[in-house]
Amino acid sequence: MAAVFREERGRLLAALVRRFGDLDLAEEVTSEAIEAALVHWPVDGVPPRPGAWLMTTARRKAVDRLRRDQALSTRLAILRVEADRADPSPPVGVDLPDERLQLFFTCAHPALAAEDRGALMLRFLAGLTTPEVARAFLVPRETMAKRLTRAKKKIHSARIPFRVPGADELPSRLPGVLQVLYSIFTEGYAASAGPSLQRLEVAEEAIRLARILRRLLPAEREVAGLLALMLLTHARRDARTGASGELLLLDEQDRALWDRAMISEGAELAAVALTGGPPGPYGVQAAVAALHDEAVDLASTDWAQIVALYDVLMALGPSPVVAVNRAAAVAMRDGEAAGLLLLDELAEEPLLRSYHPYFVARADLLQRLGRLDEAADAYRTALSLAGSEPERAHLRRRLA
Amino acid sequence: MKYMLLINAGSVEDQGCEPGEWMTFDKEVREAGVFVSGESLADLVTATAVRVGADGARTVTDGPFAETREVLGGFYVIDVPDLDVALDWAARCPGARGAGSVVVRPIADF
């Protein structure tokens, strides 16, 4: 039954934050309302409008709490409660108004520490508990509790607003929200440390959040692009690791294990992202992922098209990481030597010094060119930088 | 809610931008009705630091200080609804450009 509340929890919390302007208060009464439901519903039956029942219960508890303990409460919240009592009728027509969009923008606010934004989203929008959020980011529970407390304090004390940016601000604020979602996804897709390469439940939370955001902002093509990119990447999850959990690259993966339903959903969304205006970076990355997913093997992949998409991506925002991917695609289109030339040009790039995929790409090309000693050197450098154990196992296997 | 905008020059030598831009900004802050207070500070070479030790002894030292990289050149206190509005005012401040920065701090409400 607790799982049923995952979805409700985020909506309820967002609606309460909107009403009371206080994250702590909203969090406490949301939990209390859900606890009350767990006691009453099994006995009395699930009410016809569960969301409205939870909202009414939570609001009543908020009013009680503020009355009981005036010292704890903020003046702002008291004012909201006064207004709330004057107008106690729940909105007609919808079970629970969806105010989560405001919360997305609050959690991803640039005034918050970058590392706290994803944690806030998992806690307040995905409805994870603090220990679950801690596990998602592989940090001790106490550390995560402190970080969440610090972030909430900043939201409250600096009065970071709960609002959706206006149309003029949206282009500058939306990429921040998407970036937070994508960073949660990549933490699940390629864990930065630890025994497993993928943590599917973390990637799936990111997909779930991206689906919510897509429903809330249906006209924003980059939201479609991000969701497409996640789906087209996640579709390969079962093929990405071998029998002993080691990482398998595209050329080693059993493509029969790829999730076809997820690929077609992702491809449709990618088409949406690329239609009706200049493409954004997530839409373009989704298109690259779609080309991989739709190819039967590495050789028949449309590398020319992939190189062209990386050119678009470089034009949108030059990045050494994109340049590495582009070089690998050029190697497939024009041969290893051409790719290696491009990688060598990037050797001085400071951002790539600690980026192990750069050395993996280099090692791979050197190996295919028969320059085995240099390849082994590059693998060793990559191994000294790689994050999770399966990635390291993969590199050790290549080195051997 | 009140916020202080702490206007930092990028270095001691940084004289900031045109006085005309500052006058325009100052006028805008006042006319928008958000101005609470604000001052610009005299040159850093005029600064003096005071410290009082555990024994009550007073130590007075001359500024500027070698470790100072950003130099506080002035401040505004504004009264606006939330952080986003305060950040908008900070972004309009001439002190936010070039090597300078404007740090936005909420005024504590006891």
Coordinates of C-alpha atoms in Angstrom, one line a residue:
Chain A
M1 CA 0.0 0.0 0.0
A2 CA 2.9 2.4 0.7
A3 CA 3.9 2.2 -2.9
V4 CA 0.5 3.5 -3.9
F5 CA 1.4 6.7 -2.1
R6 CA 4.6 7.3 -4.0
E7 CA 2.8 9.1 -6.7
E8 CA 0.2 10.8 -4.4
R9 CA 2.9 11.9 -2.1
G10 CA 4.7 14.2 -4.6
R11 CA 1.4 15.8 -5.6
L12 CA 0.2 16.2 -2.1
L13 CA 3.5 17.7 -1.0
A14 CA 3.6 20.2 -3.9
A15 CA 0.0 21.3 -3.3
L16 CA 0.7 21.8 0.4
V17 CA 4.0 23.7 -0.2
R18 CA 2.0 25.9 -2.6
R19 CA -0.6 26.5 0.1
F20 CA 1.6 27.1 3.1
G21 CA 4.9 28.2 1.5
D22 CA 6.8 26.0 3.9
L23 CA 8.6 22.8 2.9
D24 CA 9.1 21.4 6.4
L25 CA 5.5 21.9 7.4
A26 CA 4.3 20.4 4.1
E27 CA 6.7 17.4 4.5
E28 CA 5.5 16.7 8.1
V29 CA 1.8 16.9 7.4
T30 CA 2.1 14.9 4.2
S31 CA 3.6 12.0 6.2
E32 CA 1.0 12.4 8.9
A33 CA -1.8 12.3 6.3
I34 CA -0.4 9.2 4.7
E35 CA 0.0 7.5 8.1
A36 CA -3.7 8.4 8.8
A37 CA -4.7 6.8 5.5
L38 CA -2.8 3.7 6.4
V39 CA -4.8 3.4 9.6
H40 CA -8.2 4.4 8.3
W41 CA -8.5 3.1 4.7
P42 CA -8.0 -0.6 5.5
V43 CA -10.9 -0.3 8.0
D44 CA -13.2 2.2 6.4
G45 CA -12.3 1.5 2.8
V46 CA -10.5 3.8 0.3
P47 CA -12.5 7.1 -0.1
P48 CA -13.9 7.9 -3.5
R49 CA -11.5 10.8 -3.9
P50 CA -8.3 9.6 -2.2
G51 CA -6.2 12.7 -3.2
A52 CA -8.8 15.1 -1.8
W53 CA -9.1 13.0 1.4
L54 CA -5.3 13.2 1.9
M55 CA -5.3 16.9 1.1
T56 CA -8.1 17.7 3.6
T57 CA -6.5 15.6 6.3
A58 CA -3.0 17.2 5.7
R59 CA -4.5 20.7 5.8
R60 CA -6.3 20.0 9.0
K61 CA -3.1 18.7 10.5
A62 CA -1.2 21.8 9.3
V63 CA -3.8 24.1 11.0
D64 CA -3.7 22.1 14.2
R65 CA 0.1 22.1 14.2
L66 CA 0.3 25.8 13.7
R67 CA -2.3 26.6 16.3
R68 CA -0.6 24.2 18.8
D69 CA 2.8 25.5 18.4
Q70 CA 2.9 29.1 17.3
A71 CA 6.6 29.4 18.1
L72 CA 7.5 26.7 15.6
S73 CA 5.6 28.2 12.8
T74 CA 6.5 31.0 10.5
R75 CA 4.4 34.1 10.2
L76 CA 4.0 33.4 6.5
A77 CA 2.5 30.0 7.1
I78 CA 0.1 31.3 9.8
L79 CA -1.2 33.9 7.3
R80 CA -1.7 31.1 4.7
V81 CA -3.5 29.0 7.3
E82 CA -5.8 31.9 8.1
A83 CA -6.6 32.3 4.4
D84 CA -7.0 28.6 4.1
R85 CA -9.6 28.5 6.9
A86 CA -11.6 31.2 5.2
D87 CA -11.8 29.1 2.1
P88 CA -11.8 25.5 3.1
S89 CA -13.5 24.0 0.0
P90 CA -11.3 21.8 -2.1
P91 CA -11.1 22.7 -5.7
V92 CA -13.9 21.2 -7.7
G93 CA -13.4 18.8 -10.7
V94 CA -9.9 17.6 -9.9
D95 CA -9.1 15.1 -7.2
L96 CA -5.9 17.0 -6.4
P97 CA -4.5 20.0 -8.2
D98 CA -1.1 19.3 -9.7
E99 CA 1.3 21.9 -8.5
R100 CA 4.5 19.9 -8.9
L101 CA 5.9 22.1 -11.7
Q102 CA 6.6 24.9 -9.1
L103 CA 8.4 22.4 -7.0
F104 CA 10.5 21.2 -9.9
F105 CA 11.8 24.7 -10.4
T106 CA 12.3 25.3 -6.7
C107 CA 14.3 22.0 -6.3
A108 CA 16.5 22.9 -9.3
H109 CA 16.9 26.6 -8.3
P110 CA 20.4 27.9 -9.3
A111 CA 20.8 29.4 -5.8
L112 CA 21.0 25.9 -4.3
A113 CA 24.2 23.8 -4.3
A114 CA 24.3 21.7 -7.5
E115 CA 24.8 18.5 -5.5
D116 CA 21.6 19.1 -3.4
R117 CA 19.2 19.7 -6.3
G118 CA 19.0 16.0 -7.4
A119 CA 18.6 15.0 -3.7
L120 CA 15.7 17.5 -3.2
M121 CA 13.9 16.2 -6.4
L122 CA 14.2 12.6 -5.3
R123 CA 13.0 13.5 -1.8
F124 CA 10.2 15.8 -2.6
L125 CA 9.0 15.0 -6.1
A126 CA 9.8 11.3 -6.4
G127 CA 8.8 10.8 -2.7
L128 CA 11.8 8.8 -1.7
T129 CA 12.7 8.6 2.0
T130 CA 16.0 10.2 3.1
P131 CA 17.8 6.8 3.5
E132 CA 16.6 6.0 -0.1
V133 CA 18.0 9.3 -1.4
A134 CA 21.2 8.6 0.4
R135 CA 21.5 5.2 -1.3
A136 CA 20.7 6.7 -4.7
F137 CA 23.7 9.1 -4.4
L138 CA 25.9 6.6 -2.5
V139 CA 26.4 8.8 0.5
P140 CA 25.9 8.0 4.2
R141 CA 22.4 8.6 5.5
E142 CA 23.5 11.2 8.0
T143 CA 25.4 13.1 5.3
M144 CA 22.3 13.1 3.1
A145 CA 20.0 14.2 6.0
K146 CA 22.4 17.1 6.7
R147 CA 22.4 18.1 3.0
L148 CA 18.6 18.0 2.8
T149 CA 18.3 20.1 6.0
R150 CA 20.8 22.6 4.7
A151 CA 19.0 22.9 1.4
K152 CA 15.6 23.3 3.0
K153 CA 17.0 25.9 5.3
K154 CA 18.2 27.9 2.4
I155 CA 14.9 27.6 0.5
H156 CA 13.1 28.8 3.6
S157 CA 15.5 31.5 4.9
A158 CA 16.5 33.0 1.6
R159 CA 12.9 32.7 0.5
I160 CA 13.5 30.8 -2.8
P161 CA 10.0 31.1 -4.3
F162 CA 7.7 28.3 -5.3
R163 CA 6.8 29.5 -8.7
V164 CA 7.0 28.6 -12.4
P165 CA 9.3 31.0 -14.2
G166 CA 7.6 33.3 -16.7
A167 CA 7.8 32.7 -20.4
D168 CA 10.7 35.1 -20.7
E169 CA 12.7 33.2 -18.0
L170 CA 11.8 29.7 -19.0
P171 CA 14.5 29.3 -21.6
S172 CA 17.2 30.1 -19.0
R173 CA 15.7 28.1 -16.1
L174 CA 14.4 24.9 -17.8
P175 CA 17.9 23.6 -18.8
G176 CA 18.8 23.6 -15.1
V177 CA 15.8 21.4 -14.3
L178 CA 16.6 19.0 -17.1
Q179 CA 20.2 18.9 -16.1
V180 CA 19.2 17.8 -12.5
L181 CA 17.0 15.0 -13.9
Y182 CA 19.7 13.8 -16.3
S183 CA 22.3 13.8 -13.5
I184 CA 20.0 11.5 -11.4
F185 CA 19.6 9.3 -14.5
T186 CA 23.3 9.0 -15.2
E187 CA 24.0 8.2 -11.5
G188 CA 21.7 5.2 -12.1
Y189 CA 23.0 4.4 -15.6
A190 CA 26.7 4.5 -14.7
A191 CA 27.2 4.6 -11.0
S192 CA 30.1 6.9 -10.0
A193 CA 31.4 4.2 -7.6
G194 CA 30.5 0.9 -6.0
P195 CA 30.0 -2.7 -6.9
S196 CA 27.3 -2.4 -9.6
L197 CA 27.5 -0.6 -12.9
Q198 CA 23.8 0.2 -13.1
R199 CA 21.4 0.9 -10.4
L200 CA 18.2 0.5 -12.3
E201 CA 15.9 1.8 -9.6
V202 CA 17.7 5.1 -9.7
A203 CA 17.5 5.4 -13.5
E204 CA 13.8 4.5 -13.3
E205 CA 13.1 7.2 -10.7
A206 CA 14.7 9.7 -13.1
I207 CA 12.5 8.4 -16.0
R208 CA 9.4 8.6 -13.8
L209 CA 10.2 12.2 -12.9
A210 CA 10.9 13.1 -16.6
R211 CA 7.5 11.6 -17.5
I212 CA 5.8 13.8 -14.9
L213 CA 7.7 16.8 -16.2
R214 CA 6.7 15.9 -19.8
R215 CA 3.0 15.9 -18.7
L216 CA 3.4 19.2 -17.0
L217 CA 5.3 20.9 -19.9
P218 CA 3.9 19.1 -23.0
A219 CA 5.0 21.9 -25.4
E220 CA 8.7 21.9 -24.3
R221 CA 10.5 19.8 -26.9
E222 CA 13.7 19.5 -24.8
V223 CA 11.7 17.7 -22.1
A224 CA 10.5 15.2 -24.8
G225 CA 14.2 15.0 -25.9
L226 CA 15.4 14.3 -22.4
L227 CA 12.8 11.6 -21.8
A228 CA 13.6 10.1 -25.2
L229 CA 17.3 10.0 -24.4
M230 CA 16.7 8.3 -21.1
L231 CA 14.3 5.7 -22.6
L232 CA 16.6 5.0 -25.6
T233 CA 19.6 4.5 -23.2
H234 CA 17.6 2.5 -20.5
A235 CA 16.3 0.2 -23.3
R236 CA 19.8 -1.4 -23.4
R237 CA 20.0 -2.0 -19.6
D238 CA 19.8 -5.9 -19.8
A239 CA 22.5 -6.1 -22.4
R240 CA 24.9 -3.7 -20.8
T241 CA 26.4 -6.1 -18.3
G242 CA 27.7 -9.6 -18.8
A243 CA 27.2 -12.8 -16.7
S244 CA 29.4 -11.6 -13.9
G245 CA 28.2 -8.0 -13.9
E246 CA 31.0 -6.7 -16.1
L247 CA 30.4 -3.8 -18.5
L248 CA 29.7 -4.7 -22.1
L249 CA 30.2 -2.2 -24.9
L250 CA 27.9 -1.7 -27.8
D251 CA 29.8 -4.1 -30.0
E252 CA 29.6 -6.9 -27.4
Q253 CA 26.0 -6.5 -26.4
D254 CA 23.3 -9.0 -27.4
R255 CA 20.9 -6.7 -29.1
A256 CA 18.1 -9.2 -28.8
L257 CA 18.0 -8.2 -25.1
W258 CA 17.2 -4.5 -25.9
D259 CA 13.8 -3.4 -24.9
R260 CA 12.0 -2.9 -28.2
A261 CA 8.8 -1.3 -26.7
M262 CA 11.0 1.3 -24.9
I263 CA 13.0 2.0 -28.0
S264 CA 9.9 2.7 -30.1
E265 CA 8.5 5.0 -27.3
G266 CA 11.8 6.8 -27.1
A267 CA 12.1 7.1 -30.9
E268 CA 8.7 8.7 -31.1
L269 CA 9.6 11.2 -28.4
A270 CA 12.9 11.9 -30.2
A271 CA 10.9 12.7 -33.3
V272 CA 8.8 15.1 -31.3
A273 CA 11.9 16.7 -29.9
L274 CA 13.4 17.3 -33.3
T275 CA 10.2 18.6 -35.0
G276 CA 9.0 22.2 -35.2
G277 CA 12.1 24.3 -34.5
P278 CA 15.8 24.2 -34.0
P279 CA 16.8 21.1 -32.0
G280 CA 18.1 21.3 -28.4
P281 CA 21.0 19.2 -27.0
Y282 CA 18.8 16.5 -25.5
G283 CA 16.8 16.1 -28.7
V284 CA 20.1 15.6 -30.6
Q285 CA 21.5 13.2 -28.1
A286 CA 18.3 11.2 -28.3
A287 CA 18.6 11.1 -32.0
V288 CA 22.1 9.6 -31.7
A289 CA 20.8 7.0 -29.2
A290 CA 17.9 6.2 -31.6
L291 CA 20.3 5.5 -34.5
H292 CA 22.3 3.1 -32.3
D293 CA 19.1 1.4 -31.0
E294 CA 17.6 0.9 -34.5
A295 CA 20.8 -0.6 -36.0
V296 CA 21.1 -4.4 -36.2
D297 CA 24.8 -4.3 -35.5
L298 CA 27.8 -1.9 -35.1
A299 CA 28.9 -2.1 -38.8
S300 CA 25.5 -1.2 -40.2
T301 CA 25.0 1.7 -37.9
D302 CA 24.5 5.0 -39.7
W303 CA 27.8 6.5 -38.6
A304 CA 27.8 9.4 -41.1
Q305 CA 24.5 10.5 -39.6
I306 CA 25.8 10.1 -36.1
V307 CA 28.9 12.2 -36.9
A308 CA 26.6 14.9 -38.4
L309 CA 24.5 14.9 -35.2
Y310 CA 27.6 15.3 -33.1
D311 CA 28.5 18.3 -35.3
V312 CA 25.1 19.8 -34.4
L313 CA 25.8 19.1 -30.7
M314 CA 29.2 20.8 -30.9
A315 CA 27.6 23.8 -32.6
L316 CA 25.0 24.0 -29.8
G317 CA 27.6 23.9 -27.1
P318 CA 31.2 22.8 -27.7
S319 CA 32.4 20.3 -25.1
P320 CA 35.5 18.0 -25.0
V321 CA 33.2 15.1 -23.9
V322 CA 31.1 15.5 -27.1
A323 CA 34.4 15.8 -29.1
V324 CA 35.5 12.4 -27.7
N325 CA 32.2 10.8 -28.8
R326 CA 32.4 12.5 -32.2
A327 CA 36.0 11.1 -32.6
A328 CA 34.8 7.6 -31.9
A329 CA 32.0 8.0 -34.5
V330 CA 34.5 9.4 -37.0
A331 CA 36.7 6.3 -36.4
M332 CA 33.7 4.1 -37.4
R333 CA 33.0 6.2 -40.5
D334 CA 36.5 6.9 -41.8
G335 CA 38.7 4.4 -40.0
E336 CA 40.6 4.1 -36.8
A337 CA 43.5 6.4 -37.8
A338 CA 41.1 9.3 -38.5
G339 CA 39.5 8.9 -35.1
L340 CA 42.8 8.6 -33.3
L341 CA 44.0 11.9 -35.0
L342 CA 41.0 13.7 -33.5
L343 CA 41.6 12.2 -30.1
D344 CA 45.2 13.2 -30.1
E345 CA 44.2 16.7 -30.8
L346 CA 42.2 16.6 -27.5
A347 CA 45.2 15.4 -25.5
E348 CA 45.9 18.8 -23.9
E349 CA 42.3 19.3 -22.9
P350 CA 42.4 19.7 -19.1
L351 CA 38.8 18.5 -18.6
L352 CA 39.7 15.1 -20.2
R353 CA 42.7 14.5 -18.0
S354 CA 40.5 12.6 -15.5
Y355 CA 37.8 11.5 -17.9
H356 CA 38.4 7.8 -18.2
P357 CA 36.2 7.3 -21.4
Y358 CA 38.7 9.4 -23.3
F359 CA 41.5 6.9 -22.5
V360 CA 39.2 3.9 -23.1
A361 CA 38.3 5.3 -26.6
R362 CA 42.0 5.9 -27.3
A363 CA 43.0 2.5 -26.1
D364 CA 40.3 0.9 -28.3
L365 CA 41.5 2.6 -31.4
L366 CA 45.2 1.9 -30.7
Q367 CA 44.4 -1.8 -30.1
R368 CA 42.5 -2.0 -33.4
L369 CA 45.5 -0.4 -35.2
G370 CA 47.7 -3.1 -33.6
R371 CA 49.7 -0.6 -31.5
L372 CA 49.3 -2.8 -28.5
D373 CA 51.9 -1.3 -26.1
E374 CA 50.3 2.1 -26.4
A375 CA 46.8 0.6 -26.1
A376 CA 47.9 -1.1 -22.8
D377 CA 49.2 2.2 -21.5
A378 CA 45.9 3.9 -22.3
Y379 CA 43.9 1.1 -20.6
R380 CA 46.1 1.4 -17.5
T381 CA 45.5 5.1 -17.3
A382 CA 41.7 4.5 -17.8
L383 CA 41.8 1.9 -15.0
S384 CA 43.4 4.3 -12.6
L385 CA 40.5 6.7 -13.2
A386 CA 37.4 4.4 -13.7
G387 CA 34.6 4.6 -11.2
S388 CA 32.5 1.4 -10.6
E389 CA 33.8 -2.1 -10.2
P390 CA 32.2 -3.5 -13.4
E391 CA 33.8 -0.7 -15.5
R392 CA 37.2 -1.6 -13.9
A393 CA 36.6 -5.3 -14.6
H394 CA 35.9 -4.5 -18.2
L395 CA 39.1 -2.6 -18.5
R396 CA 41.1 -5.3 -16.8
R397 CA 39.7 -7.8 -19.3
R398 CA 40.7 -5.6 -22.3
L399 CA 44.1 -5.1 -20.8
A400 CA 44.7 -8.9 -20.6
Chain B
M1 CA 11.7 40.4 2.8
K2 CA 14.9 42.3 3.1
Y3 CA 18.1 41.3 1.3
M4 CA 21.5 42.9 1.4
L5 CA 23.4 43.2 -1.9
L6 CA 27.1 43.2 -1.1
I7 CA 28.9 44.8 -4.0
N8 CA 32.4 43.4 -4.5
A9 CA 35.0 44.8 -6.8
G10 CA 37.2 42.2 -8.5
S11 CA 40.4 43.7 -7.1
V12 CA 41.7 46.8 -5.3
E13 CA 42.6 48.4 -8.6
D14 CA 39.1 47.8 -10.0
Q15 CA 37.4 51.2 -10.1
G16 CA 34.1 49.8 -11.3
C17 CA 32.2 51.1 -14.2
E18 CA 30.8 54.4 -15.3
P19 CA 29.3 56.7 -12.5
G20 CA 26.4 57.3 -14.9
E21 CA 25.4 53.6 -14.7
W22 CA 25.5 53.7 -11.0
M23 CA 23.3 56.8 -10.9
T24 CA 20.8 55.1 -13.2
F25 CA 20.8 51.9 -11.1
D26 CA 20.4 54.0 -7.9
K27 CA 17.5 55.9 -9.4
E28 CA 15.8 52.7 -10.5
V29 CA 16.1 51.1 -7.0
R30 CA 14.6 54.1 -5.3
E31 CA 11.8 54.6 -7.9
A32 CA 10.8 51.0 -7.7
G33 CA 10.1 51.4 -4.0
V34 CA 12.4 48.6 -2.9
F35 CA 15.2 50.7 -1.5
V36 CA 15.8 50.4 2.2
S37 CA 19.3 51.7 2.5
G38 CA 22.6 51.7 0.7
E39 CA 26.0 53.2 0.8
S40 CA 29.2 53.1 -1.1
L41 CA 32.4 52.7 0.9
A42 CA 35.5 54.9 0.7
D43 CA 38.7 53.5 -0.7
L44 CA 40.1 50.4 0.9
V45 CA 43.3 52.2 1.9
T46 CA 41.2 54.1 4.4
A47 CA 40.1 50.9 6.2
T48 CA 41.2 50.1 9.7
A49 CA 40.7 46.8 11.5
V50 CA 40.0 46.5 15.3
R51 CA 40.4 43.2 17.2
V52 CA 40.0 42.7 21.0
G53 CA 41.9 39.8 22.6
A54 CA 40.7 37.6 25.4
D55 CA 42.5 39.9 27.9
G56 CA 40.6 42.9 26.6
A57 CA 43.6 44.4 24.8
R58 CA 42.8 46.2 21.7
T59 CA 44.7 45.7 18.4
V60 CA 44.3 48.2 15.7
T61 CA 45.7 47.4 12.2
D62 CA 45.8 49.3 9.0
G63 CA 44.1 47.9 5.9
P64 CA 44.0 46.9 3.2
F65 CA 44.8 43.3 3.9
A66 CA 47.0 41.2 1.8
E67 CA 44.6 38.3 1.7
T68 CA 41.7 40.4 0.3
R69 CA 40.9 39.4 -3.2
E70 CA 37.4 40.8 -3.5
V71 CA 36.9 44.2 -2.0
L72 CA 33.6 45.3 -0.6
G73 CA 32.8 48.6 -2.3
G74 CA 29.3 49.2 -1.1
F75 CA 25.9 47.7 -0.4
Y76 CA 22.2 48.1 -0.9
V77 CA 19.5 46.8 1.4
I78 CA 16.3 46.2 -0.6
D79 CA 12.9 44.9 0.4
V80 CA 11.4 42.6 -2.2
P81 CA 9.0 39.6 -2.2
D82 CA 11.5 36.7 -2.7
L83 CA 15.0 35.7 -3.7
D84 CA 14.2 35.7 -7.5
V85 CA 13.4 39.4 -7.3
A86 CA 16.5 40.1 -5.3
L87 CA 18.6 38.2 -7.8
D88 CA 17.1 40.3 -10.6
W89 CA 18.1 43.5 -8.9
A90 CA 21.6 42.1 -8.3
A91 CA 21.9 41.2 -12.0
R92 CA 20.9 44.8 -12.9
C93 CA 23.6 46.3 -10.6
P94 CA 26.6 47.6 -12.5
G95 CA 28.8 46.0 -9.8
A96 CA 27.9 42.5 -11.0
R97 CA 29.7 43.0 -14.3
G98 CA 33.3 42.5 -15.3
A99 CA 35.4 41.1 -12.5
G100 CA 32.9 42.3 -9.9
S101 CA 30.2 40.3 -8.1
V102 CA 27.1 41.0 -6.1
V103 CA 26.5 38.6 -3.2
V104 CA 22.8 38.5 -2.1
R105 CA 22.3 37.8 1.6
P106 CA 18.9 37.7 3.3
I107 CA 18.6 39.9 6.4
A108 CA 18.0 37.7 9.4
D109 CA 14.5 38.0 10.8
F110 CA 14.5 37.5 14.6

